């Protein structure tokens, strides 16, 4: 039995020791601003020292037993402090000072208990300490769970609750077995007590793994948030640039953005290209739509701001804005090392929203479904707004006239299915035009 115990403590001691100096340190580096995470490393390292102390107990005697018990309690206290930091800020130096002082006092108490108290009462004393610390941990975790509903926090609550049950079972076993078998140390215990201790140690390992997964998920969320903020900053800058050089009316960008979303959602409900039209891609189109004319930054003022119709030479220059816009966005994506769906959608929209279903559009002369779906949707939204909006060189059309014009271009200018979606959403288009009118 002694060999089995030593094998268990050696195995888990090495596992906990490896955890304390590998992945945990990597996470600590990522979360260096959250110093309370050090208590996670302390908890794992303390459990490693506890297991290794129990391993050498038969060789060096009672002091190793005291250290082993103390390190197990230290691990539980460190976990409690860590869980508390989930809900409120902790002054790291002050917490470490109190933690160290508590360990010194506990060390003296545990050594006294080891030398003056019978084995069964020692086990009961240590088990009740473990139960009390586990209840404290559950109390701290409950606040975080109700706030986040995290599956990892839920698992931690289940694992710690299981530990409490095992500790209570262990107290019951000791009360019944010591008088029969006359235990004097953990190495004298029978298989039932050994299995109880093994389950507790396994649960510790699962707790540490769950904490690791919890922090990795937080790290991923923070990285996603950071990327989204960076992306939004870049998009805002590009939108402002596009707005400053746009010869269309003030709310053109806002209206076309909403037209695109309405069309995309209608196409999705129609079952059109379901792989391309999901909630994420529609949101990307909505964010990307305002950049459809970003290429106009390169068009000279005498053409861009011309109050009347363009002549043939001017028009050829104006038509270059689509390819220029695509190039600008590709360069922006390359500079930011981004492969984000919004930028990808914006590139397709800017470069191809003047392509035609019949292949007579520009700049590439694409035909049919070779035109990106985002651009086919944007094309209709852009033309509708151009028709119904008053410009310096024309009056705004009525919705009915604009709808007839778009319907007449079904299968030539526009994807026939996109036109069908438009006809089903005429009311929404009218509401958007009114809501965001200049």
Coordinates of C-alpha atoms in Angstrom, one line a residue:
X1 CA 0.0 0.0 0.0
X2 CA 2.9 2.3 0.8
X3 CA 4.2 1.9 -2.8
X4 CA 0.8 2.6 -4.3
X5 CA 0.6 5.8 -2.2
X6 CA 4.1 6.9 -3.2
X7 CA 3.4 6.3 -6.9
X8 CA 0.2 8.4 -6.7
X9 CA 2.0 11.3 -4.9
X10 CA 5.0 11.1 -7.3
X11 CA 2.8 11.2 -10.4
X12 CA 0.5 14.0 -9.3
X13 CA 3.4 15.9 -7.8
X14 CA 5.2 16.0 -11.1
X15 CA 2.0 16.9 -13.0
X16 CA 1.3 19.8 -10.7
X17 CA 4.9 20.9 -10.8
X18 CA 4.8 20.9 -14.6
X19 CA 1.6 22.9 -14.7
X20 CA 3.1 25.5 -12.4
X21 CA 6.0 26.3 -14.7
X22 CA 4.6 25.8 -18.2
X23 CA 1.2 26.9 -19.5
X24 CA 0.4 28.9 -16.3
X25 CA 3.5 31.1 -16.7
X26 CA 2.5 31.7 -20.4
X27 CA -0.9 32.9 -19.2
X28 CA 0.6 35.0 -16.5
X29 CA 2.7 36.8 -19.1
X30 CA -0.4 37.5 -21.2
X31 CA -2.3 38.7 -18.1
X32 CA 0.6 40.5 -16.5
X33 CA -1.7 43.4 -15.6
X34 CA -3.8 41.0 -13.4
X35 CA -1.3 40.2 -10.6
X36 CA -3.8 38.1 -8.6
X37 CA -3.2 35.4 -11.2
X38 CA 0.0 34.7 -9.3
X39 CA -2.2 33.0 -6.8
X40 CA -3.1 30.4 -9.4
X41 CA 0.6 29.6 -9.8
X42 CA 1.0 29.5 -6.0
X43 CA -2.0 27.1 -5.7
X44 CA -0.6 24.7 -8.3
X45 CA 3.0 24.8 -6.9
X46 CA 1.7 24.3 -3.4
X47 CA -0.2 21.2 -4.4
X48 CA 3.0 19.9 -6.1
X49 CA 5.0 20.5 -2.9
X50 CA 2.2 18.8 -0.9
X51 CA 2.3 15.7 -3.0
X52 CA 6.1 15.5 -3.0
X53 CA 6.1 16.0 0.8
X54 CA 3.8 13.1 1.3
X55 CA 6.0 11.1 -1.1
X56 CA 9.1 11.5 1.1
X57 CA 7.2 11.2 4.4
X58 CA 8.2 7.5 5.0
X59 CA 11.9 8.5 4.5
X60 CA 12.2 11.7 6.5
X61 CA 9.5 11.5 9.1
X62 CA 6.8 13.7 10.6
X63 CA 7.9 17.2 9.5
X64 CA 7.2 16.2 5.8
X65 CA 3.7 15.3 6.8
X66 CA 3.2 18.7 8.4
X67 CA 4.6 20.4 5.3
X68 CA 2.4 18.3 3.0
X69 CA -0.8 19.2 4.9
X70 CA 0.3 22.9 5.1
X71 CA 0.9 23.1 1.4
X72 CA -2.5 21.5 0.6
X73 CA -4.2 24.2 2.8
X74 CA -2.0 26.8 1.1
X75 CA -3.3 25.7 -2.3
X76 CA -6.9 26.0 -1.1
X77 CA -6.3 29.5 0.4
X78 CA -4.6 30.6 -2.9
X79 CA -7.5 29.4 -4.9
X80 CA -9.9 31.3 -2.6
X81 CA -8.0 34.5 -3.1
X82 CA -7.9 33.9 -6.9
X83 CA -11.6 33.4 -7.0
X84 CA -12.2 36.5 -4.9
X85 CA -10.2 38.5 -7.5
X86 CA -12.8 37.5 -10.1
X87 CA -15.3 39.7 -8.4
X88 CA -13.2 42.5 -6.8
X89 CA -9.8 44.0 -7.0
X90 CA -7.1 42.7 -4.7
X91 CA -4.0 44.5 -3.5
X92 CA -1.5 41.9 -4.4
X93 CA 1.3 42.8 -1.9
X94 CA -1.2 43.0 1.0
X95 CA -2.8 39.7 0.0
X96 CA 0.6 38.0 -0.2
X97 CA 1.6 39.4 3.2
X98 CA -1.6 38.1 4.8
X99 CA -1.2 34.8 2.9
X100 CA 2.4 34.3 4.2
X101 CA 1.5 35.2 7.7
X102 CA -1.5 32.8 7.7
X103 CA 0.8 30.0 6.5
X104 CA 3.3 30.6 9.3
X105 CA 0.6 30.5 11.9
X106 CA -1.0 27.4 10.3
X107 CA 2.4 25.7 10.2
X108 CA 2.8 26.0 13.9
X109 CA -0.7 24.8 14.5
X110 CA -0.4 21.8 12.2
X111 CA 2.9 20.7 13.7
X112 CA 1.3 20.9 17.2
X113 CA -1.6 18.9 16.0
X114 CA 0.7 16.3 14.4
X115 CA 2.6 15.7 17.6
X116 CA -0.2 15.9 20.2
X117 CA -3.4 14.7 18.5
X118 CA -4.4 11.2 17.5
X119 CA -4.5 10.3 13.8
X120 CA -8.3 10.1 13.4
X121 CA -8.7 13.5 15.0
X122 CA -5.9 15.0 12.8
X123 CA -7.7 13.7 9.7
X124 CA -11.0 15.2 10.9
X125 CA -9.4 18.5 11.8
X126 CA -7.7 18.8 8.3
X127 CA -10.8 17.7 6.5
X128 CA -13.0 20.3 8.2
X129 CA -10.4 23.0 7.3
X130 CA -10.6 21.8 3.7
X131 CA -14.4 21.8 3.7
X132 CA -14.4 25.4 5.2
X133 CA -12.0 26.7 2.5
X134 CA -14.0 24.9 -0.2
X135 CA -17.2 26.6 1.0
X136 CA -15.4 29.9 0.8
X137 CA -14.3 29.2 -2.8
X138 CA -17.9 28.3 -3.7
X139 CA -19.1 31.5 -2.2
X140 CA -16.6 33.6 -4.3
X141 CA -17.3 31.6 -7.5
X142 CA -21.1 31.9 -7.2
X143 CA -21.0 35.6 -7.9
X144 CA -18.9 35.1 -11.0
X145 CA -21.2 32.3 -12.3
X146 CA -24.3 34.4 -11.9
X147 CA -22.6 37.2 -13.7
X148 CA -21.1 35.3 -16.6
X149 CA -22.8 31.9 -16.7
X150 CA -19.3 30.6 -17.8
X151 CA -19.2 26.8 -18.3
X152 CA -15.8 26.7 -16.7
X153 CA -17.0 28.5 -13.5
X154 CA -19.9 26.0 -13.4
X155 CA -17.5 23.1 -13.7
X156 CA -15.3 24.6 -10.9
X157 CA -18.4 24.8 -8.7
X158 CA -19.3 21.1 -9.4
X159 CA -15.7 20.0 -8.8
X160 CA -15.3 21.8 -5.5
X161 CA -18.7 20.6 -4.3
X162 CA -17.6 17.0 -5.2
X163 CA -14.5 17.6 -3.1
X164 CA -16.6 18.6 -0.1
X165 CA -18.6 15.4 -0.4
X166 CA -15.5 13.3 -0.6
X167 CA -14.0 15.1 2.5
X168 CA -17.2 14.4 4.5
X169 CA -17.1 10.7 3.3
X170 CA -13.4 10.6 4.4
X171 CA -14.4 11.8 7.9
X172 CA -17.0 9.1 8.1
X173 CA -14.6 6.4 7.0
X174 CA -12.0 7.5 9.5
X175 CA -14.5 7.5 12.4
X176 CA -15.5 3.9 11.5
X177 CA -12.1 2.4 10.4
X178 CA -9.5 3.8 12.8
X179 CA -10.9 1.8 15.8
X180 CA -10.9 -1.3 13.6
X181 CA -7.5 -1.0 11.8
X182 CA -5.6 1.2 14.1
X183 CA -4.2 3.7 11.4
X184 CA -1.3 5.9 12.4
X185 CA -0.6 7.5 9.0
X186 CA -2.1 7.8 5.5
X187 CA 0.2 4.9 4.4
X188 CA -1.7 2.6 6.7
X189 CA -5.1 3.3 5.3
X190 CA -7.1 0.7 3.3
X191 CA -8.2 1.0 -0.3
X192 CA -11.4 2.9 0.5
X193 CA -9.5 5.8 2.2
X194 CA -6.9 5.7 -0.5
X195 CA -9.5 6.0 -3.2
X196 CA -11.1 9.0 -1.4
X197 CA -7.7 10.7 -1.3
X198 CA -7.1 9.9 -5.0
X199 CA -10.5 11.4 -6.0
X200 CA -9.7 14.6 -4.1
X201 CA -6.3 14.9 -5.9
X202 CA -7.9 14.2 -9.3
X203 CA -10.5 16.9 -8.6
X204 CA -7.7 19.3 -7.8
X205 CA -6.1 18.5 -11.2
X206 CA -9.5 19.1 -12.9
X207 CA -9.9 22.4 -11.1
X208 CA -6.6 23.6 -12.2
X209 CA -7.3 22.6 -15.8
X210 CA -10.7 24.3 -15.7
X211 CA -9.1 27.5 -14.4
X212 CA -6.6 27.3 -17.3
X213 CA -9.4 27.0 -19.8
X214 CA -11.3 29.8 -18.2
X215 CA -8.4 32.2 -18.5
X216 CA -7.6 31.0 -22.0
X217 CA -11.2 31.8 -23.0
X218 CA -10.8 35.3 -21.4
X219 CA -7.6 35.8 -23.3
X220 CA -9.3 34.9 -26.6
X221 CA -12.2 37.3 -25.8
X222 CA -9.8 40.1 -25.0
X223 CA -7.8 39.5 -28.2
X224 CA -11.1 39.5 -30.2
X225 CA -12.2 42.7 -28.5
X226 CA -8.8 44.3 -29.2
X227 CA -9.0 43.3 -32.8
X228 CA -12.6 44.6 -33.1
X229 CA -11.6 47.9 -31.6
X230 CA -8.7 48.2 -33.9
X231 CA -10.9 47.3 -36.9
X232 CA -13.6 49.7 -35.9
X233 CA -11.0 52.5 -35.5
X234 CA -9.7 51.8 -39.0
X235 CA -13.2 51.5 -40.4
X236 CA -14.2 54.8 -38.8
X237 CA -11.2 56.5 -40.3
X238 CA -12.0 55.1 -43.8
X239 CA -15.7 56.1 -43.4
X240 CA -14.7 59.6 -42.5
X241 CA -12.4 59.8 -45.5
X242 CA -15.1 58.4 -47.8
X243 CA -17.7 60.9 -46.4
X244 CA -15.3 63.8 -46.9
X245 CA -14.8 63.0 -50.6
X246 CA -18.3 61.9 -51.4
X247 CA -20.3 64.0 -53.8
X248 CA -23.5 62.3 -52.8
X249 CA -25.9 63.6 -50.2
X250 CA -25.2 63.5 -46.5
X251 CA -27.0 60.4 -45.4
X252 CA -26.4 58.4 -48.5
X253 CA -23.9 56.2 -46.6
X254 CA -26.4 55.5 -43.8
X255 CA -29.3 54.7 -46.1
X256 CA -27.4 52.4 -48.4
X257 CA -26.0 50.6 -45.4
X258 CA -29.5 49.8 -44.2
X259 CA -30.8 48.9 -47.7
X260 CA -28.0 46.4 -48.0
X261 CA -28.9 44.8 -44.6
X262 CA -32.6 44.6 -45.6
X263 CA -31.8 43.0 -48.9
X264 CA -29.4 40.5 -47.4
X265 CA -31.8 39.4 -44.7
X266 CA -34.6 39.0 -47.3
X267 CA -32.3 36.9 -49.5
X268 CA -31.4 34.8 -46.5
X269 CA -35.1 34.2 -45.7
X270 CA -35.6 33.2 -49.3
X271 CA -32.9 30.5 -49.0
X272 CA -30.7 32.2 -51.5
X273 CA -27.0 31.2 -51.2
X274 CA -27.3 30.1 -47.5
X275 CA -23.6 29.4 -47.1
X276 CA -22.8 33.1 -47.9
X277 CA -25.7 34.7 -46.1
X278 CA -25.5 34.1 -42.4
X279 CA -25.8 36.5 -39.5
X280 CA -22.0 37.1 -39.4
X281 CA -21.7 37.8 -43.1
X282 CA -24.8 40.1 -43.1
X283 CA -23.3 42.1 -40.2
X284 CA -20.0 42.3 -42.2
X285 CA -21.9 43.7 -45.2
X286 CA -23.7 46.2 -43.0
X287 CA -20.4 47.5 -41.6
X288 CA -18.6 47.4 -45.0
X289 CA -21.3 49.1 -47.1
X290 CA -20.3 52.7 -46.2
X291 CA -16.9 52.1 -47.8
X292 CA -18.3 51.3 -51.2
X293 CA -17.1 54.7 -52.7
X294 CA -13.9 55.0 -50.8
X295 CA -12.1 55.1 -54.2
X296 CA -13.4 58.6 -54.8
X297 CA -10.6 59.9 -52.6
X298 CA -8.5 59.8 -55.8
X299 CA -10.9 61.5 -58.1
X300 CA -10.0 65.2 -58.8
X301 CA -12.3 67.8 -57.4
X302 CA -13.2 69.3 -60.8
X303 CA -14.8 65.9 -61.7
X304 CA -16.0 64.8 -58.3
X305 CA -17.7 68.1 -57.4
X306 CA -18.9 68.9 -60.9
X307 CA -22.5 70.2 -60.6
X308 CA -23.7 68.8 -63.9
X309 CA -23.4 65.6 -65.9
X310 CA -19.9 64.4 -66.7
X311 CA -18.5 64.3 -70.2
X312 CA -17.0 61.1 -71.6
X313 CA -13.5 61.9 -70.5
X314 CA -14.6 62.8 -67.0
X315 CA -16.7 59.7 -66.8
X316 CA -13.8 57.4 -67.7
X317 CA -11.8 59.0 -64.8
X318 CA -14.8 58.7 -62.4
X319 CA -15.1 55.0 -63.3
X320 CA -11.6 54.3 -61.9
X321 CA -12.9 54.9 -58.3
X322 CA -14.1 51.3 -58.0
X323 CA -10.6 49.7 -58.7
X324 CA -9.0 52.4 -56.7
X325 CA -11.3 51.8 -53.7
X326 CA -10.5 48.1 -53.9
X327 CA -6.8 48.8 -53.9
X328 CA -7.0 51.2 -50.9
X329 CA -8.9 48.6 -48.9
X330 CA -6.5 45.8 -49.8
X331 CA -3.6 48.0 -48.7
X332 CA -5.4 48.8 -45.4
X333 CA -5.9 45.1 -44.8
X334 CA -2.3 44.3 -45.6
X335 CA -1.0 47.1 -43.3
X336 CA -3.1 45.9 -40.4
X337 CA -2.4 42.2 -41.1
X338 CA -6.2 41.7 -41.1
X339 CA -8.2 39.0 -42.8
X340 CA -11.4 40.2 -41.1
X341 CA -14.8 39.5 -42.8
X342 CA -15.7 43.2 -42.8
X343 CA -12.6 44.2 -44.7
X344 CA -13.0 41.3 -47.0
X345 CA -16.6 42.3 -47.7
X346 CA -15.6 45.9 -48.2
X347 CA -13.0 45.0 -50.7
X348 CA -15.6 43.1 -52.8
X349 CA -18.2 45.8 -52.5
X350 CA -15.8 48.7 -53.4
X351 CA -14.3 46.9 -56.3
X352 CA -17.4 45.3 -57.9
X353 CA -20.5 47.4 -57.0
X354 CA -20.5 48.8 -60.5
X355 CA -20.4 45.5 -62.2
X356 CA -23.5 44.4 -64.1
X357 CA -25.3 41.1 -64.2
X358 CA -25.0 41.0 -68.0
X359 CA -21.2 41.7 -67.9
X360 CA -21.3 45.2 -69.2
X361 CA -20.3 46.9 -66.0
X362 CA -16.9 48.1 -64.8
X363 CA -14.0 47.9 -63.8
X364 CA -13.6 44.1 -64.6
X365 CA -16.6 43.3 -66.8
X366 CA -17.7 40.4 -64.5
X367 CA -20.9 38.6 -65.4
X368 CA -23.6 36.9 -63.3
X369 CA -22.6 35.0 -60.2
X370 CA -18.9 35.7 -60.8
X371 CA -19.8 39.1 -59.3
X372 CA -19.4 38.9 -55.5
X373 CA -22.8 38.6 -53.8
X374 CA -22.0 41.6 -51.6
X375 CA -21.4 43.7 -54.6
X376 CA -24.6 42.6 -56.3
X377 CA -26.6 43.6 -53.3
X378 CA -24.7 46.9 -53.0
X379 CA -25.3 47.7 -56.6
X380 CA -29.1 47.8 -56.3
X381 CA -29.0 49.7 -53.0
X382 CA -26.7 52.3 -54.4
X383 CA -28.8 52.8 -57.5
X384 CA -32.0 53.1 -55.6
X385 CA -30.6 55.8 -53.4
X386 CA -29.2 57.6 -56.4
X387 CA -32.6 57.6 -58.0
X388 CA -34.8 58.7 -55.1
X389 CA -32.4 61.4 -53.8
X390 CA -32.2 64.9 -55.0
X391 CA -28.9 65.9 -56.6
X392 CA -27.6 69.3 -57.8
X393 CA -28.2 68.1 -61.4
X394 CA -31.6 66.3 -60.9
X395 CA -34.7 66.0 -58.8
X396 CA -35.3 62.9 -56.7
X397 CA -37.6 60.3 -58.2
X398 CA -40.6 58.9 -56.4
X399 CA -40.3 55.4 -55.0
X400 CA -42.7 54.0 -57.6
X401 CA -40.6 55.4 -60.5
X402 CA -37.4 54.1 -58.9
X403 CA -38.9 50.7 -58.3
X404 CA -40.0 50.5 -62.0
X405 CA -36.6 51.5 -63.2
X406 CA -34.9 48.8 -61.0
X407 CA -37.4 46.2 -62.2
X408 CA -36.7 47.1 -65.8
X409 CA -33.0 46.4 -65.2
X410 CA -33.6 42.9 -63.8
X411 CA -31.3 40.5 -65.5
X412 CA -29.2 43.2 -67.1
X413 CA -27.9 45.5 -64.4
X414 CA -29.0 43.5 -61.4
X415 CA -29.1 39.9 -60.2
X416 CA -32.8 38.8 -60.8
X417 CA -33.0 37.3 -57.3
X418 CA -31.8 40.5 -55.7
X419 CA -34.5 42.4 -57.6
X420 CA -37.1 40.0 -56.3
X421 CA -35.9 40.6 -52.7
X422 CA -36.1 44.3 -53.4
X423 CA -39.7 44.0 -54.6
X424 CA -40.6 42.1 -51.4
X425 CA -39.0 44.8 -49.2
X426 CA -40.2 48.0 -51.0
X427 CA -41.9 49.1 -47.8
X428 CA -38.7 48.8 -45.8
X429 CA -36.8 50.8 -48.5
X430 CA -39.4 53.6 -48.2
X431 CA -39.2 53.6 -44.4
X432 CA -35.4 53.8 -44.5
X433 CA -35.5 56.6 -47.1
X434 CA -37.8 58.6 -44.9
X435 CA -36.1 57.9 -41.7
X436 CA -32.6 58.9 -42.9
X437 CA -33.6 61.6 -45.4
X438 CA -31.3 64.6 -45.8

